[in-house]
mmCIF file with all atom_site columns, C-alpha atoms in Angstrom:
data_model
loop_
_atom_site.group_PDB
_atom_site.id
_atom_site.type_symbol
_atom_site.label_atom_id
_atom_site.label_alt_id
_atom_site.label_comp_id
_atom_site.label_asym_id
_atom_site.label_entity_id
_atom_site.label_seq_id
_atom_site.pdbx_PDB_ins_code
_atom_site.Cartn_x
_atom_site.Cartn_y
_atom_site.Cartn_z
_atom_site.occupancy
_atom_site.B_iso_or_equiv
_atom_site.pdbx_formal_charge
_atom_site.auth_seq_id
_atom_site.auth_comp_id
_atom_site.auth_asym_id
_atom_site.auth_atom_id
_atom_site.pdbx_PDB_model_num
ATOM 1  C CA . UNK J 1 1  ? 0.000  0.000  0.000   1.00 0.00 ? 149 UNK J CA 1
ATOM 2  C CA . UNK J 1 2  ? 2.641  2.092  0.934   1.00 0.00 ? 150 UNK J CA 1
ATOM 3  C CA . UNK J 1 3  ? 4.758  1.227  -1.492  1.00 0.00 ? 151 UNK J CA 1
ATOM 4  C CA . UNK J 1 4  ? 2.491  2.577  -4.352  1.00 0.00 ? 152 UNK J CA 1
ATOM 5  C CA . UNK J 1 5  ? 1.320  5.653  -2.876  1.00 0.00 ? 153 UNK J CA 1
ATOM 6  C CA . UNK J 1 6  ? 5.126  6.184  -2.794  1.00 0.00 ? 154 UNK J CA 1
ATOM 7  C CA . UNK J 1 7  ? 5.424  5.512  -6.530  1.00 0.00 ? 155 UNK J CA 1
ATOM 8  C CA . UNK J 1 8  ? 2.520  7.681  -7.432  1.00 0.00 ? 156 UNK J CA 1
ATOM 9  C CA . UNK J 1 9  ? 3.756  10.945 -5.334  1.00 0.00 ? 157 UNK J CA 1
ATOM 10 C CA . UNK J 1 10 ? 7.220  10.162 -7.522  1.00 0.00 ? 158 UNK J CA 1
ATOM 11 C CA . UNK J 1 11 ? 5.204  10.280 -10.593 1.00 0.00 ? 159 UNK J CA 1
ATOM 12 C CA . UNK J 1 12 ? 3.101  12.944 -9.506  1.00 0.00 ? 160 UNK J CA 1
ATOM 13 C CA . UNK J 1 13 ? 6.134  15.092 -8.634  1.00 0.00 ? 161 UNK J CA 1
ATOM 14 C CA . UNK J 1 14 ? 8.705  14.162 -11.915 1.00 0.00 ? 162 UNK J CA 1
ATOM 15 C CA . UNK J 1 15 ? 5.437  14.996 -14.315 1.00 0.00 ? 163 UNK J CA 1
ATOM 16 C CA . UNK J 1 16 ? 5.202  18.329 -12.856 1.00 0.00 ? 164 UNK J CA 1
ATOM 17 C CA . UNK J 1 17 ? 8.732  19.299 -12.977 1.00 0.00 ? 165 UNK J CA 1
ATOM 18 C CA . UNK J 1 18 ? 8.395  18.296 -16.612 1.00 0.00 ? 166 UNK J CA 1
ATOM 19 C CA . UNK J 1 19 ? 5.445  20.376 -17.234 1.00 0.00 ? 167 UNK J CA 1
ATOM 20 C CA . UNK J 1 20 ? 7.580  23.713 -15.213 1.00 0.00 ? 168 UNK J CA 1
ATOM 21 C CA . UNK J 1 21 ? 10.718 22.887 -17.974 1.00 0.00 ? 169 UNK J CA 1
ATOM 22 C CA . UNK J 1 22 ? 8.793  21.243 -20.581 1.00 0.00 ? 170 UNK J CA 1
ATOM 23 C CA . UNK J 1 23 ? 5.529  22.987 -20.739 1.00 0.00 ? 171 UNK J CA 1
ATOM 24 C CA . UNK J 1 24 ? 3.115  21.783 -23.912 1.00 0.00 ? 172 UNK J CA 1
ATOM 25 C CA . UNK J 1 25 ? 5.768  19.082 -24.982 1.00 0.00 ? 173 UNK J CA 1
ATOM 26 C CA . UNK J 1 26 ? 5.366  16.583 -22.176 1.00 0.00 ? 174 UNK J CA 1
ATOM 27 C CA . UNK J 1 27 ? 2.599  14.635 -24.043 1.00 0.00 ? 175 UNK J CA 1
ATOM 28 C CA . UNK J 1 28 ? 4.671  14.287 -27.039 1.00 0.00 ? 176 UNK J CA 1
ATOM 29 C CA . UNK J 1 29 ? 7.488  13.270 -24.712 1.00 0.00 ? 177 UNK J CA 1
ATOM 30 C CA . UNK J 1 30 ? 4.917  10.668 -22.798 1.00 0.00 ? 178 UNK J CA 1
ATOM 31 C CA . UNK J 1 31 ? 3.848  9.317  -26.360 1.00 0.00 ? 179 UNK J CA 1
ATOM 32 C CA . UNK J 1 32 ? 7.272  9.212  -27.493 1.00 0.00 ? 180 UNK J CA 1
ATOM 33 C CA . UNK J 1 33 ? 8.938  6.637  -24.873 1.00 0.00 ? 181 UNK J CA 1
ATOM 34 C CA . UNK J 1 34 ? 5.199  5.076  -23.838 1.00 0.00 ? 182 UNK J CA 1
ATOM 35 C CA . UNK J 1 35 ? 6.276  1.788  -25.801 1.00 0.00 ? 183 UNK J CA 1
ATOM 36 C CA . UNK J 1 36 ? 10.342 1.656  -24.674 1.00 0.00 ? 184 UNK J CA 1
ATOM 37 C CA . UNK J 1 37 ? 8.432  2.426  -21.087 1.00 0.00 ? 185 UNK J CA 1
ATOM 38 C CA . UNK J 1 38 ? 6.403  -0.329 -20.813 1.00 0.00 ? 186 UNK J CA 1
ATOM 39 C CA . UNK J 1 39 ? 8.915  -2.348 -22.623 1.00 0.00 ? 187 UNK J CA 1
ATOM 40 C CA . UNK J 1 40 ? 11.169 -1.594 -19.237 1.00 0.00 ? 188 UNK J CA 1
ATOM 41 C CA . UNK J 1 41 ? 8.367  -2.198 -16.548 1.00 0.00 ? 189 UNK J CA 1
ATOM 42 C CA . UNK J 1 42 ? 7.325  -5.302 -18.305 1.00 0.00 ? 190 UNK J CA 1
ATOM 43 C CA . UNK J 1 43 ? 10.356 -6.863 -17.826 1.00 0.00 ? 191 UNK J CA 1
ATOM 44 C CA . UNK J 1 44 ? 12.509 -5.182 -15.550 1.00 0.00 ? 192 UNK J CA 1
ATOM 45 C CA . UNK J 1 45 ? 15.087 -4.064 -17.233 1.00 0.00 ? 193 UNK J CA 1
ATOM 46 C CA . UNK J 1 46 ? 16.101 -0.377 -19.296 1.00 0.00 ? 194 UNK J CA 1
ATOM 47 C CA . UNK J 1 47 ? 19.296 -2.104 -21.151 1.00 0.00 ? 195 UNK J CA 1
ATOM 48 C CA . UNK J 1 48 ? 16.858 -3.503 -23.676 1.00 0.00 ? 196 UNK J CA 1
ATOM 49 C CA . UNK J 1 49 ? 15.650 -0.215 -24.092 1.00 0.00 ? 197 UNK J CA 1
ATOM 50 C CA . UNK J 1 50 ? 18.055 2.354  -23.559 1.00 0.00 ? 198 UNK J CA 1
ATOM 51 C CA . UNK J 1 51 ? 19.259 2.816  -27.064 1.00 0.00 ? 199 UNK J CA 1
ATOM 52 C CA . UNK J 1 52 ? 15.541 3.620  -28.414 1.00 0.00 ? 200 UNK J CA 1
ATOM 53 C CA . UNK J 1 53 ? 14.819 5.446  -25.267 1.00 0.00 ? 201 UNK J CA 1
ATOM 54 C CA . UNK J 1 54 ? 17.896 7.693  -25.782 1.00 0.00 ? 202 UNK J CA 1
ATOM 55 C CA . UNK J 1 55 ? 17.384 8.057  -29.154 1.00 0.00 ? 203 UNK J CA 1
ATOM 56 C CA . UNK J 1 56 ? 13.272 9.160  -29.252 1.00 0.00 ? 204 UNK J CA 1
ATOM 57 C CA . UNK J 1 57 ? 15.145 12.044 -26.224 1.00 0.00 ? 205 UNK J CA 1
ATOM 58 C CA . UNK J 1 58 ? 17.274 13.224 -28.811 1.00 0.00 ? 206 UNK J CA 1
ATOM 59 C CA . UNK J 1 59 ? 14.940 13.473 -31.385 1.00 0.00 ? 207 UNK J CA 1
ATOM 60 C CA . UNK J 1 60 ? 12.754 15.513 -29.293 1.00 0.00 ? 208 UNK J CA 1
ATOM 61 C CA . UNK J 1 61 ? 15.395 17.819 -28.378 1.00 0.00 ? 209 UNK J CA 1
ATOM 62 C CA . UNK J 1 62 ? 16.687 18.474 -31.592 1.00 0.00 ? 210 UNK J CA 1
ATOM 63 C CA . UNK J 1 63 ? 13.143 19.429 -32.536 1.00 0.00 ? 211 UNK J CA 1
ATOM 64 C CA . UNK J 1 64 ? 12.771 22.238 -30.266 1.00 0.00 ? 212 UNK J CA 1
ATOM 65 C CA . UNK J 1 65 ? 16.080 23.808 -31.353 1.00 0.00 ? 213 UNK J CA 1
ATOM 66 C CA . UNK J 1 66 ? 15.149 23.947 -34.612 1.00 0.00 ? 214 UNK J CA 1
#
């Protein structure tokens, strides 16, 4: 019980420090890594993931400088 409330304050607190830096792009970012996400939940492990993570990050960076 514990356990998940504490997971869901951390959620609730990194989403709104993305909205204060990201503003209207965290929904693109959400969509964006949604998949390599739930790819690292389901089984526990981000080096499966990591590459495409990283790489949809980029992308979305190098969209806002342009």
């Amino acid at each position: 019980m514990y356990f998940v409330l504490g997971i869901a304050l951390l959620w609730a607190v990194l989403l709104s420090v993305g909205f204060l830096v990201l503003r209207h792009r965290v929904p693109v970012l959400l969509k964006r890594i949604a998949q390599p996400l739930l790819v690292a939940f389901s089984t526990t492990s981000s080096e499966a993931v990591f590459p495409k993570l990283t790489e949809e990050l980029e992308r979305l960076a190098a969209k806002t400088k342009s």
